[in-house]
């Protein structure tokens, strides 16, 4: 009941904007006939009149039901020269010439909205009539009979099968986050330009090929097992990956769907620490062990460029993801931090790879006494173009409380956001320092034998977590924190190391191995990269799923493409 209440509040704006829906003529005409999903015939039901409106060839109808980042697909469509008509009522679906459903969030809340607004029945009818349709991510999963994501929940019933969670017992990281290759079948149409290129996935649940749904499958992908990465029947398409986050390859998928006759056009993460400098300008900076000020008489904030410009350049250079960290967010009200929101909006207009933003995502009461939940804060970032949000200090406090009580309250920002948007949308940033000890029994935290002894010859160390930008140590280790936040709903861990930050001597592979071996979710190695060899080292010696760098890219010491070429030479698969 708690999750249902939260979801209802989150989607209230969608329901409010459609408050006259129940009295619309279209909703009275909707047939309640259950489609035979195994033998779906593209015929119009007699009880429903379907009429295509006379729209421009450049118009696309978009079904945005109010959750997650839909700004990115909007920007991609505009980038391709198309204008957008938003669905306001079921009749808008039925009258669409081309319909895109960029489903985001969790299965049950999405179906709840579709059923309550009448959109679900309209979707079934639209698809039954073989109208041009493209579902994305959850927009594919909702077409199936049911999903196990929130208990067994009925879907639209168009395609036979139940959507289930990836089996992490096989040793894979869940969620499946990152770039992967497709096995494209014949007559896939919109995937004709994909070939062996990689596309971007972020999901914990998947549909499995079967005899019942084999006629729908246009491609599969392998992640511990073979799963359905796209479907096609007639004019109906849906993809599990995110074309709007898959660079030029993804744009070609959208282009082929929107205009099938058009000619085709031909994981390293760049992190941008963003803050205001002493003049009030928003700049990208980089610290040495989290100190972002120059060692000079002026002691000014290190300025490495403008965030939107740098993000655009890194996208052109081949970055697989862009991560923004608002390092002043813990001091300022995040919804009042309009420059950061603008950075996301402007960046998402021309950058078509995943965007993550962190800093200040927590519950907040402003100066007037108005309370804002972390869910509201995250929702604003998602609407502004973020695909994932990163939580730091607030996750540490939530983990400490969970370890102490053993109870999930459901009230932490981590739990709230992952419950509504799915754990694939939540990254926890862990910022530890190495603390050397002489004996593993000296502290009540996970202690490891380190590769390089401490200053007094210590052979062991534990990793103390910090908050407030590394300025305050907490009574919890990185190992304990990682295990706790996975339980609380994190979908990915961004693992920093304050000792290595800005040093350019390589990642702390002891730390990365400790955490990546201990959790079943993806781990991003961060802090310390100075050469391409540091990337191959962390991938070859640990189970890290991705590696992140900042300073070497900002200062143009190492191009992103050089890192990727080196990884390919080492036999490590990357997207080129």
PDB file of C-alpha atoms in Angstrom, residues 148-359:
ATOM      1  CA  UNK A 148       7.028 -10.164 -11.805  1.00  0.00           C
ATOM      2  CA  UNK A 149       8.543  -6.765 -10.961  1.00  0.00           C
ATOM      3  CA  UNK A 150       5.956  -5.788  -8.327  1.00  0.00           C
ATOM      4  CA  UNK A 151       4.469  -9.212  -7.696  1.00  0.00           C
ATOM      5  CA  UNK A 152       2.643 -10.736 -10.645  1.00  0.00           C
ATOM      6  CA  UNK A 153       1.052  -7.779 -12.442  1.00  0.00           C
ATOM      7  CA  UNK A 154      -0.974  -8.016 -15.662  1.00  0.00           C
ATOM      8  CA  UNK A 155       0.390  -6.198 -18.680  1.00  0.00           C
ATOM      9  CA  UNK A 156      -1.291  -5.155 -21.924  1.00  0.00           C
ATOM     10  CA  UNK A 157      -1.434  -8.776 -23.058  1.00  0.00           C
ATOM     11  CA  UNK A 158      -0.282  -8.150 -26.621  1.00  0.00           C
ATOM     12  CA  UNK A 159       2.720 -10.527 -26.586  1.00  0.00           C
ATOM     13  CA  UNK A 160       2.753 -13.920 -24.809  1.00  0.00           C
ATOM     14  CA  UNK A 161       5.100 -14.239 -21.857  1.00  0.00           C
ATOM     15  CA  UNK A 162       5.965 -12.990 -18.383  1.00  0.00           C
ATOM     16  CA  UNK A 163       8.702 -10.426 -17.801  1.00  0.00           C
ATOM     17  CA  UNK A 164      11.032 -11.637 -15.051  1.00  0.00           C
ATOM     18  CA  UNK A 165      14.147 -10.452 -13.246  1.00  0.00           C
ATOM     19  CA  UNK A 166      17.619 -11.346 -14.477  1.00  0.00           C
ATOM     20  CA  UNK A 167      19.049 -14.299 -12.580  1.00  0.00           C
ATOM     21  CA  UNK A 168      21.939 -12.850 -10.580  1.00  0.00           C
ATOM     22  CA  UNK A 169      22.864 -16.315  -9.248  1.00  0.00           C
ATOM     23  CA  UNK A 170      24.612 -16.891 -12.582  1.00  0.00           C
ATOM     24  CA  UNK A 171      27.201 -14.299 -11.560  1.00  0.00           C
ATOM     25  CA  UNK A 172      25.926 -11.341 -13.586  1.00  0.00           C
ATOM     26  CA  UNK A 173      25.372  -7.822 -12.254  1.00  0.00           C
ATOM     27  CA  UNK A 174      21.771  -6.714 -11.927  1.00  0.00           C
ATOM     28  CA  UNK A 175      20.630  -4.231 -13.197  1.00  0.00           C
ATOM     29  CA  UNK A 176      22.011  -4.723 -16.691  1.00  0.00           C
ATOM     30  CA  UNK A 177      23.491  -1.248 -17.211  1.00  0.00           C
ATOM     31  CA  UNK A 178      25.701  -0.383 -20.136  1.00  0.00           C
ATOM     32  CA  UNK A 179      26.403  -1.016 -23.805  1.00  0.00           C
ATOM     33  CA  UNK A 180      25.765  -4.376 -25.397  1.00  0.00           C
ATOM     34  CA  UNK A 181      25.554  -5.864 -28.881  1.00  0.00           C
ATOM     35  CA  UNK A 182      22.394  -7.242 -30.513  1.00  0.00           C
ATOM     36  CA  UNK A 183      21.826 -10.439 -32.448  1.00  0.00           C
ATOM     37  CA  UNK A 184      19.589  -9.019 -35.145  1.00  0.00           C
ATOM     38  CA  UNK A 185      17.166 -11.299 -36.986  1.00  0.00           C
ATOM     39  CA  UNK A 186      15.892 -10.911 -40.499  1.00  0.00           C
ATOM     40  CA  UNK A 187      13.276  -8.308 -41.429  1.00  0.00           C
ATOM     41  CA  UNK A 188      14.022  -6.231 -38.355  1.00  0.00           C
ATOM     42  CA  UNK A 189      13.609  -3.054 -40.442  1.00  0.00           C
ATOM     43  CA  UNK A 190      14.479  -0.340 -37.897  1.00  0.00           C
ATOM     44  CA  UNK A 191      17.618  -2.248 -36.835  1.00  0.00           C
ATOM     45  CA  UNK A 192      19.062  -2.573 -40.322  1.00  0.00           C
ATOM     46  CA  UNK A 193      21.833  -0.071 -39.550  1.00  0.00           C
ATOM     47  CA  UNK A 194      22.780  -1.550 -36.183  1.00  0.00           C
ATOM     48  CA  UNK A 195      24.820  -4.576 -37.277  1.00  0.00           C
ATOM     49  CA  UNK A 196      27.499  -5.329 -34.686  1.00  0.00           C
ATOM     50  CA  UNK A 197      27.272  -1.877 -33.107  1.00  0.00           C
ATOM     51  CA  UNK A 198      26.472  -1.473 -29.415  1.00  0.00           C
ATOM     52  CA  UNK A 199      23.356   0.070 -27.892  1.00  0.00           C
ATOM     53  CA  UNK A 200      22.642   1.241 -24.346  1.00  0.00           C
ATOM     54  CA  UNK A 201      20.617  -0.824 -21.844  1.00  0.00           C
ATOM     55  CA  UNK A 202      19.482  -0.091 -18.296  1.00  0.00           C
ATOM     56  CA  UNK A 203      17.037  -2.626 -16.823  1.00  0.00           C
ATOM     57  CA  UNK A 204      16.645  -5.305 -14.163  1.00  0.00           C
ATOM     58  CA  UNK A 205      13.795  -7.209 -15.825  1.00  0.00           C
ATOM     59  CA  UNK A 206      13.629  -8.887 -19.220  1.00  0.00           C
ATOM     60  CA  UNK A 207      11.453 -11.039 -21.445  1.00  0.00           C
ATOM     61  CA  UNK A 208      12.695 -14.475 -22.501  1.00  0.00           C
ATOM     62  CA  UNK A 209      12.271 -15.933 -26.029  1.00  0.00           C
ATOM     63  CA  UNK A 210       9.773 -18.788 -26.265  1.00  0.00           C
ATOM     64  CA  UNK A 211       7.838 -20.751 -28.859  1.00  0.00           C
ATOM     65  CA  UNK A 212       4.798 -18.622 -28.082  1.00  0.00           C
ATOM     66  CA  UNK A 213       6.455 -15.268 -28.786  1.00  0.00           C
ATOM     67  CA  UNK A 214       9.132 -16.251 -31.324  1.00  0.00           C
ATOM     68  CA  UNK A 215       7.217 -14.678 -34.226  1.00  0.00           C
ATOM     69  CA  UNK A 216       7.470 -11.301 -32.533  1.00  0.00           C
ATOM     70  CA  UNK A 217      11.238 -11.278 -31.920  1.00  0.00           C
ATOM     71  CA  UNK A 218      13.418  -9.116 -34.164  1.00  0.00           C
ATOM     72  CA  UNK A 219      16.583  -9.237 -32.047  1.00  0.00           C
ATOM     73  CA  UNK A 220      18.003 -10.780 -28.918  1.00  0.00           C
ATOM     74  CA  UNK A 221      20.848  -9.843 -26.629  1.00  0.00           C
ATOM     75  CA  UNK A 222      22.972 -11.892 -24.258  1.00  0.00           C
ATOM     76  CA  UNK A 223      23.512 -10.949 -20.651  1.00  0.00           C
ATOM     77  CA  UNK A 224      24.069 -14.162 -18.738  1.00  0.00           C
ATOM     78  CA  UNK A 225      21.224 -15.536 -20.848  1.00  0.00           C
ATOM     79  CA  UNK A 226      19.503 -14.683 -24.082  1.00  0.00           C
ATOM     80  CA  UNK A 227      16.698 -12.141 -23.706  1.00  0.00           C
ATOM     81  CA  UNK A 228      14.421 -10.246 -26.088  1.00  0.00           C
ATOM     82  CA  UNK A 229      15.994  -6.938 -27.049  1.00  0.00           C
ATOM     83  CA  UNK A 230      13.427  -5.946 -29.673  1.00  0.00           C
ATOM     84  CA  UNK A 231      10.178  -7.080 -31.250  1.00  0.00           C
ATOM     85  CA  UNK A 232       8.511  -6.386 -34.543  1.00  0.00           C
ATOM     86  CA  UNK A 233       5.276  -7.408 -36.185  1.00  0.00           C
ATOM     87  CA  UNK A 234       4.098  -5.360 -39.123  1.00  0.00           C
ATOM     88  CA  UNK A 235       4.328  -1.695 -38.155  1.00  0.00           C
ATOM     89  CA  UNK A 236       4.618  -2.489 -34.457  1.00  0.00           C
ATOM     90  CA  UNK A 237       8.117  -2.187 -32.951  1.00  0.00           C
ATOM     91  CA  UNK A 238       9.497  -2.116 -29.423  1.00  0.00           C
ATOM     92  CA  UNK A 239      13.056  -2.147 -28.077  1.00  0.00           C
ATOM     93  CA  UNK A 240      14.454  -2.970 -24.630  1.00  0.00           C
ATOM     94  CA  UNK A 241      17.429  -0.639 -25.124  1.00  0.00           C
ATOM     95  CA  UNK A 242      17.345   3.174 -25.230  1.00  0.00           C
ATOM     96  CA  UNK A 243      17.899   4.471 -28.780  1.00  0.00           C
ATOM     97  CA  UNK A 244      17.865   8.064 -27.494  1.00  0.00           C
ATOM     98  CA  UNK A 245      20.912   7.171 -25.368  1.00  0.00           C
ATOM     99  CA  UNK A 246      22.739   5.045 -27.958  1.00  0.00           C
ATOM    100  CA  UNK A 247      24.515   7.764 -29.933  1.00  0.00           C
ATOM    101  CA  UNK A 248      24.368   7.803 -33.726  1.00  0.00           C
ATOM    102  CA  UNK A 249      23.337   4.137 -33.824  1.00  0.00           C
ATOM    103  CA  UNK A 250      20.293   4.898 -31.697  1.00  0.00           C
ATOM    104  CA  UNK A 251      19.411   7.935 -33.777  1.00  0.00           C
ATOM    105  CA  UNK A 252      19.449   5.713 -36.861  1.00  0.00           C
ATOM    106  CA  UNK A 253      16.914   3.394 -35.156  1.00  0.00           C
ATOM    107  CA  UNK A 254      14.613   6.338 -34.457  1.00  0.00           C
ATOM    108  CA  UNK A 255      15.155   7.718 -37.965  1.00  0.00           C
ATOM    109  CA  UNK A 256      14.210   4.416 -39.595  1.00  0.00           C
ATOM    110  CA  UNK A 257      11.042   4.153 -37.507  1.00  0.00           C
ATOM    111  CA  UNK A 258       9.991   7.735 -38.208  1.00  0.00           C
ATOM    112  CA  UNK A 259      10.853   7.633 -41.891  1.00  0.00           C
ATOM    113  CA  UNK A 260      11.522   4.088 -43.171  1.00  0.00           C
ATOM    114  CA  UNK A 261      12.351   5.420 -46.637  1.00  0.00           C
ATOM    115  CA  UNK A 262      15.118   7.759 -45.462  1.00  0.00           C
ATOM    116  CA  UNK A 263      18.696   6.760 -46.318  1.00  0.00           C
ATOM    117  CA  UNK A 264      20.730   5.483 -43.357  1.00  0.00           C
ATOM    118  CA  UNK A 265      23.405   7.662 -41.754  1.00  0.00           C
ATOM    119  CA  UNK A 266      26.325   6.463 -40.932  1.00  0.00           C
ATOM    120  CA  UNK A 267      32.138   1.686 -20.971  1.00  0.00           C
ATOM    121  CA  UNK A 268      34.058   4.838 -20.668  1.00  0.00           C
ATOM    122  CA  UNK A 269      32.417   7.592 -18.526  1.00  0.00           C
ATOM    123  CA  UNK A 270      33.380  11.264 -18.483  1.00  0.00           C
ATOM    124  CA  UNK A 271      32.654  12.902 -15.134  1.00  0.00           C
ATOM    125  CA  UNK A 272      32.149  16.642 -14.724  1.00  0.00           C
ATOM    126  CA  UNK A 273      32.358  18.126 -11.224  1.00  0.00           C
ATOM    127  CA  UNK A 274      30.240  21.271 -11.451  1.00  0.00           C
ATOM    128  CA  UNK A 275      30.145  24.200  -9.029  1.00  0.00           C
ATOM    129  CA  UNK A 276      30.064  27.982  -8.964  1.00  0.00           C
ATOM    130  CA  UNK A 277      33.404  29.733  -8.786  1.00  0.00           C
ATOM    131  CA  UNK A 278      34.110  32.818  -6.704  1.00  0.00           C
ATOM    132  CA  UNK A 279      32.645  35.024  -9.438  1.00  0.00           C
ATOM    133  CA  UNK A 280      29.351  33.114  -9.438  1.00  0.00           C
ATOM    134  CA  UNK A 281      29.946  31.349 -12.781  1.00  0.00           C
ATOM    135  CA  UNK A 282      29.052  27.687 -13.145  1.00  0.00           C
ATOM    136  CA  UNK A 283      32.241  25.826 -14.118  1.00  0.00           C
ATOM    137  CA  UNK A 284      33.669  22.355 -14.403  1.00  0.00           C
ATOM    138  CA  UNK A 285      36.392  21.853 -11.835  1.00  0.00           C
ATOM    139  CA  UNK A 286      38.584  19.007 -10.618  1.00  0.00           C
ATOM    140  CA  UNK A 287      40.081  18.389  -7.238  1.00  0.00           C
ATOM    141  CA  UNK A 288      43.177  16.781  -5.865  1.00  0.00           C
ATOM    142  CA  UNK A 289      41.861  14.571  -3.073  1.00  0.00           C
ATOM    143  CA  UNK A 290      38.644  16.627  -3.292  1.00  0.00           C
ATOM    144  CA  UNK A 291      40.385  20.027  -2.972  1.00  0.00           C
ATOM    145  CA  UNK A 292      39.213  22.031  -6.010  1.00  0.00           C
ATOM    146  CA  UNK A 293      41.133  25.239  -5.369  1.00  0.00           C
ATOM    147  CA  UNK A 294      44.368  26.200  -7.090  1.00  0.00           C
ATOM    148  CA  UNK A 295      47.508  26.226  -4.973  1.00  0.00           C
ATOM    149  CA  UNK A 296      48.174  29.891  -5.661  1.00  0.00           C
ATOM    150  CA  UNK A 297      47.969  33.254  -3.922  1.00  0.00           C
ATOM    151  CA  UNK A 298      44.443  33.791  -5.258  1.00  0.00           C
ATOM    152  CA  UNK A 299      43.354  30.299  -4.165  1.00  0.00           C
ATOM    153  CA  UNK A 300      40.616  30.412  -6.793  1.00  0.00           C
ATOM    154  CA  UNK A 301      38.369  27.511  -7.816  1.00  0.00           C
ATOM    155  CA  UNK A 302      40.032  25.502 -10.590  1.00  0.00           C
ATOM    156  CA  UNK A 303      38.166  26.292 -13.837  1.00  0.00           C
ATOM    157  CA  UNK A 304      38.402  23.667 -16.580  1.00  0.00           C
ATOM    158  CA  UNK A 305      35.568  24.862 -18.788  1.00  0.00           C
ATOM    159  CA  UNK A 306      31.826  25.217 -19.176  1.00  0.00           C
ATOM    160  CA  UNK A 307      29.750  22.111 -18.346  1.00  0.00           C
ATOM    161  CA  UNK A 308      27.466  22.098 -21.396  1.00  0.00           C
ATOM    162  CA  UNK A 309      30.344  22.679 -23.830  1.00  0.00           C
ATOM    163  CA  UNK A 310      32.529  19.979 -22.272  1.00  0.00           C
ATOM    164  CA  UNK A 311      29.690  17.449 -22.172  1.00  0.00           C
ATOM    165  CA  UNK A 312      28.998  18.062 -25.866  1.00  0.00           C
ATOM    166  CA  UNK A 313      32.663  17.610 -26.728  1.00  0.00           C
ATOM    167  CA  UNK A 314      32.930  14.370 -24.764  1.00  0.00           C
ATOM    168  CA  UNK A 315      29.856  13.016 -26.553  1.00  0.00           C
ATOM    169  CA  UNK A 316      31.499  13.778 -29.902  1.00  0.00           C
ATOM    170  CA  UNK A 317      34.723  12.164 -28.657  1.00  0.00           C
ATOM    171  CA  UNK A 318      32.913   8.899 -27.946  1.00  0.00           C
ATOM    172  CA  UNK A 319      32.067   8.961 -24.222  1.00  0.00           C
ATOM    173  CA  UNK A 320      29.564   6.237 -23.369  1.00  0.00           C
ATOM    174  CA  UNK A 321      28.036   8.220 -20.501  1.00  0.00           C
ATOM    175  CA  UNK A 322      28.274  11.701 -19.024  1.00  0.00           C
ATOM    176  CA  UNK A 323      28.095  12.208 -15.270  1.00  0.00           C
ATOM    177  CA  UNK A 324      27.479  15.597 -13.650  1.00  0.00           C
ATOM    178  CA  UNK A 325      28.272  15.989  -9.966  1.00  0.00           C
ATOM    179  CA  UNK A 326      26.932  19.185  -8.421  1.00  0.00           C
ATOM    180  CA  UNK A 327      29.509  19.529  -5.680  1.00  0.00           C
ATOM    181  CA  UNK A 328      27.802  22.510  -4.061  1.00  0.00           C
ATOM    182  CA  UNK A 329      24.416  20.771  -3.947  1.00  0.00           C
ATOM    183  CA  UNK A 330      24.736  19.728  -0.312  1.00  0.00           C
ATOM    184  CA  UNK A 331      24.805  23.391   0.743  1.00  0.00           C
ATOM    185  CA  UNK A 332      22.050  24.790  -1.492  1.00  0.00           C
ATOM    186  CA  UNK A 333      18.431  23.889  -2.079  1.00  0.00           C
ATOM    187  CA  UNK A 334      18.636  21.701  -5.208  1.00  0.00           C
ATOM    188  CA  UNK A 335      15.328  22.842  -6.729  1.00  0.00           C
ATOM    189  CA  UNK A 336      16.547  26.411  -6.366  1.00  0.00           C
ATOM    190  CA  UNK A 337      19.762  25.487  -8.157  1.00  0.00           C
ATOM    191  CA  UNK A 338      18.398  26.525 -11.517  1.00  0.00           C
ATOM    192  CA  UNK A 339      21.774  26.687 -13.307  1.00  0.00           C
ATOM    193  CA  UNK A 340      22.301  22.943 -12.769  1.00  0.00           C
ATOM    194  CA  UNK A 341      18.843  22.158 -14.071  1.00  0.00           C
ATOM    195  CA  UNK A 342      19.565  24.303 -17.113  1.00  0.00           C
ATOM    196  CA  UNK A 343      22.826  22.426 -17.664  1.00  0.00           C
ATOM    197  CA  UNK A 344      20.864  19.170 -17.909  1.00  0.00           C
ATOM    198  CA  UNK A 345      18.273  20.659 -20.225  1.00  0.00           C
ATOM    199  CA  UNK A 346      20.789  22.185 -22.615  1.00  0.00           C
ATOM    200  CA  UNK A 347      23.077  19.143 -22.573  1.00  0.00           C
ATOM    201  CA  UNK A 348      20.275  16.689 -23.330  1.00  0.00           C
ATOM    202  CA  UNK A 349      19.400  18.638 -26.485  1.00  0.00           C
ATOM    203  CA  UNK A 350      22.555  17.475 -28.269  1.00  0.00           C
ATOM    204  CA  UNK A 351      24.037  14.662 -26.171  1.00  0.00           C
ATOM    205  CA  UNK A 352      22.442  11.276 -26.791  1.00  0.00           C
ATOM    206  CA  UNK A 353      24.155   9.051 -24.265  1.00  0.00           C
ATOM    207  CA  UNK A 354      23.042   8.517 -20.645  1.00  0.00           C
ATOM    208  CA  UNK A 355      23.275  11.475 -18.286  1.00  0.00           C
ATOM    209  CA  UNK A 356      23.719  11.033 -14.539  1.00  0.00           C
ATOM    210  CA  UNK A 357      23.435  13.877 -12.037  1.00  0.00           C
ATOM    211  CA  UNK A 358      24.286  13.908  -8.347  1.00  0.00           C
ATOM    212  CA  UNK A 359      24.436  16.379  -5.503  1.00  0.00           C
TER     213      UNK A 359
END
